[in-house]
């Protein structure tokens, strides 16, 4: 019974978020499952040939990369194994010049703002300017009531989990708690807030009614 009302509340929050993202100039697709998200994305990307993939668990969870591979598309993914440091750098640059960039978010406010924190900046750069099309996918766990809590989510959830997953030597990867560290491996260096859709970038936001990513 509790799950039923949790799902109801999540759906209502996602609907409010979708309405406000639209008001802020974003194209929005509200879907129930990762599989539906993948289908929705495939319908949007047929005309594109080159794809950039941001450092995102969410994008990998929904299965879109194997679909693109099956279609013979060119994929710029800096998480591919066995790339040299120079190749990783080249892939990051290519992400900003691809036809279509796919990524997730660290948080999105129900008021329609998109929040990301990067260590290098290739994701937030490609998301805001360069590719002809950007598709952002966010599980319902990324939706926070307002901008303050969206920023707080990055500090208390996304940052520590990402640092841990990347094997970073940061305080949060040890204790689970952000100390606003001065670690050389600090991953939180650039914060972007998309208050409105960037003027020259076509962004679709796919909100998924299940938890995805960090
Ligand atoms: S600022 Fe440092 S401690 Fe805080 S989440 Fe980022 S990497 Fe972790």
mmCIF file of C-alpha atoms and ligand atoms in Angstrom:
data_model
loop_
_atom_site.group_PDB
_atom_site.id
_atom_site.type_symbol
_atom_site.label_atom_id
_atom_site.label_comp_id
_atom_site.label_asym_id
_atom_site.label_seq_id
_atom_site.Cartn_x
_atom_site.Cartn_y
_atom_site.Cartn_z
ATOM 1 C CA UNK A 1 0.000 0.000 0.000
ATOM 2 C CA UNK A 2 2.826 2.395 0.874
ATOM 3 C CA UNK A 3 4.423 1.683 -2.524
ATOM 4 C CA UNK A 4 1.177 2.564 -4.233
ATOM 5 C CA UNK A 5 1.089 6.019 -2.668
ATOM 6 C CA UNK A 6 4.821 6.489 -3.235
ATOM 7 C CA UNK A 7 4.277 5.839 -6.951
ATOM 8 C CA UNK A 8 1.296 8.211 -6.946
ATOM 9 C CA UNK A 9 3.359 10.975 -5.322
ATOM 10 C CA UNK A 10 6.277 10.366 -7.691
ATOM 11 C CA UNK A 11 3.941 10.605 -10.686
ATOM 12 C CA UNK A 12 2.408 13.852 -9.442
ATOM 13 C CA UNK A 13 5.852 15.342 -8.786
ATOM 14 C CA UNK A 14 7.051 14.286 -12.245
ATOM 15 C CA UNK A 15 3.961 15.836 -13.854
ATOM 16 C CA UNK A 16 4.598 19.137 -12.046
ATOM 17 C CA UNK A 17 8.253 19.023 -13.051
ATOM 18 C CA UNK A 18 7.325 18.316 -16.693
ATOM 19 C CA UNK A 19 4.900 21.240 -16.762
ATOM 20 C CA UNK A 20 7.508 23.635 -15.385
ATOM 21 C CA UNK A 21 10.296 22.360 -17.641
ATOM 22 C CA UNK A 22 7.999 23.023 -20.611
ATOM 23 C CA UNK A 23 7.289 26.506 -19.293
ATOM 24 C CA UNK A 24 11.082 27.004 -19.176
ATOM 25 C CA UNK A 25 11.413 26.141 -22.870
ATOM 26 C CA UNK A 26 12.383 22.462 -22.755
ATOM 27 C CA UNK A 27 10.743 19.709 -24.758
ATOM 28 C CA UNK A 28 9.624 17.101 -22.191
ATOM 29 C CA UNK A 29 8.637 13.432 -22.474
ATOM 30 C CA UNK A 30 7.162 11.739 -19.419
ATOM 31 C CA UNK A 31 7.515 7.932 -19.563
ATOM 32 C CA UNK A 32 6.897 5.166 -16.997
ATOM 33 C CA UNK A 33 9.889 2.843 -17.493
ATOM 34 C CA UNK A 34 13.497 2.719 -18.754
ATOM 35 C CA UNK A 35 12.307 0.644 -21.723
ATOM 36 C CA UNK A 36 9.792 3.340 -22.665
ATOM 37 C CA UNK A 37 12.542 5.963 -22.308
ATOM 38 C CA UNK A 38 14.714 4.040 -24.746
ATOM 39 C CA UNK A 39 11.851 3.774 -27.261
ATOM 40 C CA UNK A 40 11.074 7.491 -26.910
ATOM 41 C CA UNK A 41 14.709 8.371 -27.551
ATOM 42 C CA UNK A 42 14.981 6.083 -30.580
ATOM 43 C CA UNK A 43 12.017 7.888 -32.127
ATOM 44 C CA UNK A 44 13.857 11.194 -31.731
ATOM 45 C CA UNK A 45 17.267 10.261 -33.087
ATOM 46 C CA UNK A 46 16.853 8.495 -36.431
ATOM 47 C CA UNK A 47 18.166 11.454 -38.484
ATOM 48 C CA UNK A 48 21.427 11.698 -36.490
ATOM 49 C CA UNK A 49 24.664 9.827 -37.185
ATOM 50 C CA UNK A 50 27.117 10.875 -34.477
ATOM 51 C CA UNK A 51 26.372 10.621 -30.760
ATOM 52 C CA UNK A 52 28.143 11.821 -27.643
ATOM 53 C CA UNK A 53 27.555 9.997 -24.372
ATOM 54 C CA UNK A 54 28.068 11.883 -21.128
ATOM 55 C CA UNK A 55 29.512 10.144 -18.090
ATOM 56 C CA UNK A 56 26.149 8.778 -17.019
ATOM 57 C CA UNK A 57 24.928 5.575 -15.399
ATOM 58 C CA UNK A 58 21.364 6.453 -16.372
ATOM 59 C CA UNK A 59 22.118 6.462 -20.100
ATOM 60 C CA UNK A 60 23.821 3.095 -19.759
ATOM 61 C CA UNK A 61 20.936 1.654 -17.689
ATOM 62 C CA UNK A 62 18.253 2.312 -20.301
ATOM 63 C CA UNK A 63 19.983 0.337 -23.069
ATOM 64 C CA UNK A 64 20.215 3.088 -25.675
ATOM 65 C CA UNK A 65 23.934 2.566 -26.344
ATOM 66 C CA UNK A 66 23.514 -1.007 -27.545
ATOM 67 C CA UNK A 67 20.616 0.143 -29.746
ATOM 68 C CA UNK A 68 22.824 2.816 -31.318
ATOM 69 C CA UNK A 69 25.610 0.289 -31.819
ATOM 70 C CA UNK A 70 23.123 -2.023 -33.545
ATOM 71 C CA UNK A 71 22.163 0.811 -35.891
ATOM 72 C CA UNK A 72 25.801 1.414 -36.830
ATOM 73 C CA UNK A 73 25.886 4.929 -35.386
ATOM 74 C CA UNK A 74 29.155 6.620 -34.425
ATOM 75 C CA UNK A 75 29.414 6.869 -30.629
ATOM 76 C CA UNK A 76 31.780 9.149 -28.742
ATOM 77 C CA UNK A 77 31.922 7.518 -25.302
ATOM 78 C CA UNK A 78 34.912 8.335 -23.102
ATOM 79 C CA UNK A 79 34.008 5.447 -20.747
ATOM 80 C CA UNK A 80 34.859 2.875 -23.438
ATOM 81 C CA UNK A 81 37.536 0.531 -22.065
ATOM 82 C CA UNK A 82 41.157 0.609 -23.228
ATOM 83 C CA UNK A 83 41.220 4.219 -24.447
ATOM 84 C CA UNK A 84 44.518 6.049 -23.942
ATOM 85 C CA UNK A 85 44.437 9.389 -22.077
ATOM 86 C CA UNK A 86 44.842 11.206 -25.415
ATOM 87 C CA UNK A 87 41.949 9.241 -26.911
ATOM 88 C CA UNK A 88 39.741 10.017 -23.915
ATOM 89 C CA UNK A 89 40.487 13.692 -24.357
ATOM 90 C CA UNK A 90 39.692 13.520 -28.088
ATOM 91 C CA UNK A 91 36.379 11.778 -27.367
ATOM 92 C CA UNK A 92 35.417 14.448 -24.836
ATOM 93 C CA UNK A 93 36.036 17.139 -27.452
ATOM 94 C CA UNK A 94 34.040 15.197 -30.071
ATOM 95 C CA UNK A 95 31.067 15.071 -27.673
ATOM 96 C CA UNK A 96 30.719 18.822 -28.013
ATOM 97 C CA UNK A 97 30.534 18.623 -31.814
ATOM 98 C CA UNK A 98 28.350 15.557 -32.323
ATOM 99 C CA UNK A 99 24.857 15.514 -33.865
ATOM 100 C CA UNK A 100 23.188 14.385 -30.656
ATOM 101 C CA UNK A 101 24.436 14.381 -27.069
ATOM 102 C CA UNK A 102 22.883 12.010 -24.512
ATOM 103 C CA UNK A 103 23.332 12.517 -20.794
ATOM 104 C CA UNK A 104 21.597 12.590 -17.450
ATOM 105 C CA UNK A 105 21.396 15.212 -14.718
ATOM 106 C CA UNK A 106 22.513 15.362 -11.101
ATOM 107 C CA UNK A 107 19.188 16.857 -10.099
ATOM 108 C CA UNK A 108 16.157 18.582 -11.553
ATOM 109 C CA UNK A 109 13.857 20.807 -9.543
ATOM 110 C CA UNK A 110 10.100 20.342 -9.724
ATOM 111 C CA UNK A 111 10.110 24.052 -10.623
ATOM 112 C CA UNK A 112 11.843 23.167 -13.896
ATOM 113 C CA UNK A 113 15.564 23.868 -13.364
ATOM 114 C CA UNK A 114 18.300 21.414 -14.330
ATOM 115 C CA UNK A 115 21.353 21.129 -12.058
ATOM 116 C CA UNK A 116 24.685 19.523 -12.854
ATOM 117 C CA UNK A 117 28.103 19.438 -11.241
ATOM 118 C CA UNK A 118 31.129 18.384 -13.288
ATOM 119 C CA UNK A 119 34.780 17.876 -12.575
ATOM 120 C CA UNK A 120 36.042 18.375 -16.148
ATOM 121 C CA UNK A 121 33.158 20.120 -17.889
ATOM 122 C CA UNK A 122 32.706 18.155 -21.103
ATOM 123 C CA UNK A 123 29.196 17.123 -20.065
ATOM 124 C CA UNK A 124 27.902 20.549 -19.065
ATOM 125 C CA UNK A 125 29.543 22.136 -22.113
ATOM 126 C CA UNK A 126 28.042 19.690 -24.616
ATOM 127 C CA UNK A 127 24.692 19.933 -22.863
ATOM 128 C CA UNK A 128 24.473 23.687 -23.317
ATOM 129 C CA UNK A 129 26.092 24.469 -26.692
ATOM 130 C CA UNK A 130 27.443 22.576 -29.691
ATOM 131 C CA UNK A 131 25.439 19.451 -30.585
ATOM 132 C CA UNK A 132 22.392 19.851 -32.839
ATOM 133 C CA UNK A 133 20.293 17.954 -30.338
ATOM 134 C CA UNK A 134 20.599 17.139 -26.627
ATOM 135 C CA UNK A 135 18.550 14.495 -24.848
ATOM 136 C CA UNK A 136 18.646 14.512 -21.058
ATOM 137 C CA UNK A 137 17.254 11.535 -19.128
ATOM 138 C CA UNK A 138 16.310 11.736 -15.452
ATOM 139 C CA UNK A 139 14.814 9.089 -13.194
ATOM 140 C CA UNK A 140 12.183 10.193 -10.719
ATOM 141 C CA UNK A 141 14.778 9.978 -7.933
ATOM 142 C CA UNK A 142 16.512 13.047 -9.425
ATOM 143 C CA UNK A 143 13.459 15.308 -9.051
ATOM 144 C CA UNK A 144 13.679 17.564 -5.995
ATOM 145 C CA UNK A 145 11.034 20.041 -4.808
ATOM 146 C CA UNK A 146 13.047 23.200 -5.495
ATOM 147 C CA UNK A 147 16.429 24.521 -6.596
ATOM 148 C CA UNK A 148 17.892 24.610 -3.080
ATOM 149 C CA UNK A 149 17.132 20.945 -2.549
ATOM 150 C CA UNK A 150 18.345 20.087 -6.055
ATOM 151 C CA UNK A 151 21.732 21.631 -5.230
ATOM 152 C CA UNK A 152 21.701 19.840 -1.883
ATOM 153 C CA UNK A 153 21.070 16.522 -3.641
ATOM 154 C CA UNK A 154 24.308 16.936 -5.568
ATOM 155 C CA UNK A 155 26.227 17.461 -2.325
ATOM 156 C CA UNK A 156 24.596 14.710 -0.291
ATOM 157 C CA UNK A 157 23.770 12.025 -2.854
ATOM 158 C CA UNK A 158 25.165 12.400 -6.380
ATOM 159 C CA UNK A 159 28.632 13.661 -5.424
ATOM 160 C CA UNK A 160 29.504 10.989 -2.851
ATOM 161 C CA UNK A 161 28.023 8.151 -4.923
ATOM 162 C CA UNK A 162 29.805 9.252 -8.094
ATOM 163 C CA UNK A 163 33.113 9.733 -6.284
ATOM 164 C CA UNK A 164 32.794 6.265 -4.767
ATOM 165 C CA UNK A 165 31.865 4.678 -8.110
ATOM 166 C CA UNK A 166 34.879 6.266 -9.797
ATOM 167 C CA UNK A 167 37.226 5.116 -7.027
ATOM 168 C CA UNK A 168 38.206 8.682 -6.185
ATOM 169 C CA UNK A 169 40.322 9.426 -3.133
ATOM 170 C CA UNK A 170 37.969 12.000 -1.645
ATOM 171 C CA UNK A 171 36.491 12.309 1.856
ATOM 172 C CA UNK A 172 32.984 11.553 0.602
ATOM 173 C CA UNK A 173 34.116 8.291 -0.999
ATOM 174 C CA UNK A 174 35.251 7.181 2.469
ATOM 175 C CA UNK A 175 32.522 8.522 4.748
ATOM 176 C CA UNK A 176 29.588 9.209 2.409
ATOM 177 C CA UNK A 177 29.619 12.825 3.561
ATOM 178 C CA UNK A 178 30.631 15.897 1.552
ATOM 179 C CA UNK A 179 33.168 18.147 3.274
ATOM 180 C CA UNK A 180 33.504 20.670 0.411
ATOM 181 C CA UNK A 181 36.926 19.107 0.055
ATOM 182 C CA UNK A 182 40.225 20.355 -1.332
ATOM 183 C CA UNK A 183 41.150 16.901 -2.602
ATOM 184 C CA UNK A 184 43.167 16.778 -5.859
ATOM 185 C CA UNK A 185 40.538 14.275 -7.023
ATOM 186 C CA UNK A 186 37.575 16.479 -6.117
ATOM 187 C CA UNK A 187 34.910 15.854 -8.776
ATOM 188 C CA UNK A 188 32.731 18.873 -7.907
ATOM 189 C CA UNK A 189 34.339 21.824 -9.684
ATOM 190 C CA UNK A 190 31.736 23.304 -12.037
ATOM 191 C CA UNK A 191 28.066 23.858 -11.195
ATOM 192 C CA UNK A 192 25.573 24.662 -13.946
ATOM 193 C CA UNK A 193 21.901 25.520 -13.537
ATOM 194 C CA UNK A 194 19.746 25.580 -16.654
ATOM 195 C CA UNK A 195 17.102 28.073 -15.547
ATOM 196 C CA UNK A 196 15.708 28.119 -19.079
ATOM 197 C CA UNK A 197 16.588 26.215 -22.278
ATOM 198 C CA UNK A 198 19.837 27.640 -23.660
ATOM 199 C CA UNK A 199 18.990 29.911 -26.606
ATOM 200 C CA UNK A 200 20.610 27.892 -29.405
ATOM 201 C CA UNK A 201 20.280 24.342 -28.088
ATOM 202 C CA UNK A 202 17.435 21.932 -28.789
ATOM 203 C CA UNK A 203 17.007 20.004 -25.515
ATOM 204 C CA UNK A 204 14.531 17.236 -24.788
ATOM 205 C CA UNK A 205 14.160 16.024 -21.203
ATOM 206 C CA UNK A 206 12.944 12.449 -20.740
ATOM 207 C CA UNK A 207 11.539 12.033 -17.211
ATOM 208 C CA UNK A 208 11.285 8.374 -16.217
ATOM 209 C CA UNK A 209 8.878 7.214 -13.516
ATOM 210 C CA UNK A 210 11.433 4.876 -11.902
ATOM 211 C CA UNK A 211 14.732 5.542 -10.078
ATOM 212 C CA UNK A 212 17.800 5.663 -12.345
ATOM 213 C CA UNK A 213 21.463 6.510 -11.791
ATOM 214 C CA UNK A 214 22.975 8.379 -8.870
HETATM 215 S S1 LIG B 1 33.222 18.403 -2.871
HETATM 216 FE FE1 LIG B 1 34.645 16.705 -2.409
HETATM 217 S S2 LIG B 1 33.752 15.701 -0.616
HETATM 218 FE FE2 LIG B 1 32.125 16.972 -1.534
HETATM 219 S S3 LIG B 1 31.010 15.561 -2.879
HETATM 220 FE FE3 LIG B 1 32.553 16.640 -4.137
HETATM 221 S S4 LIG B 1 34.340 15.287 -4.134
HETATM 222 FE FE4 LIG B 1 33.002 14.634 -2.466
#
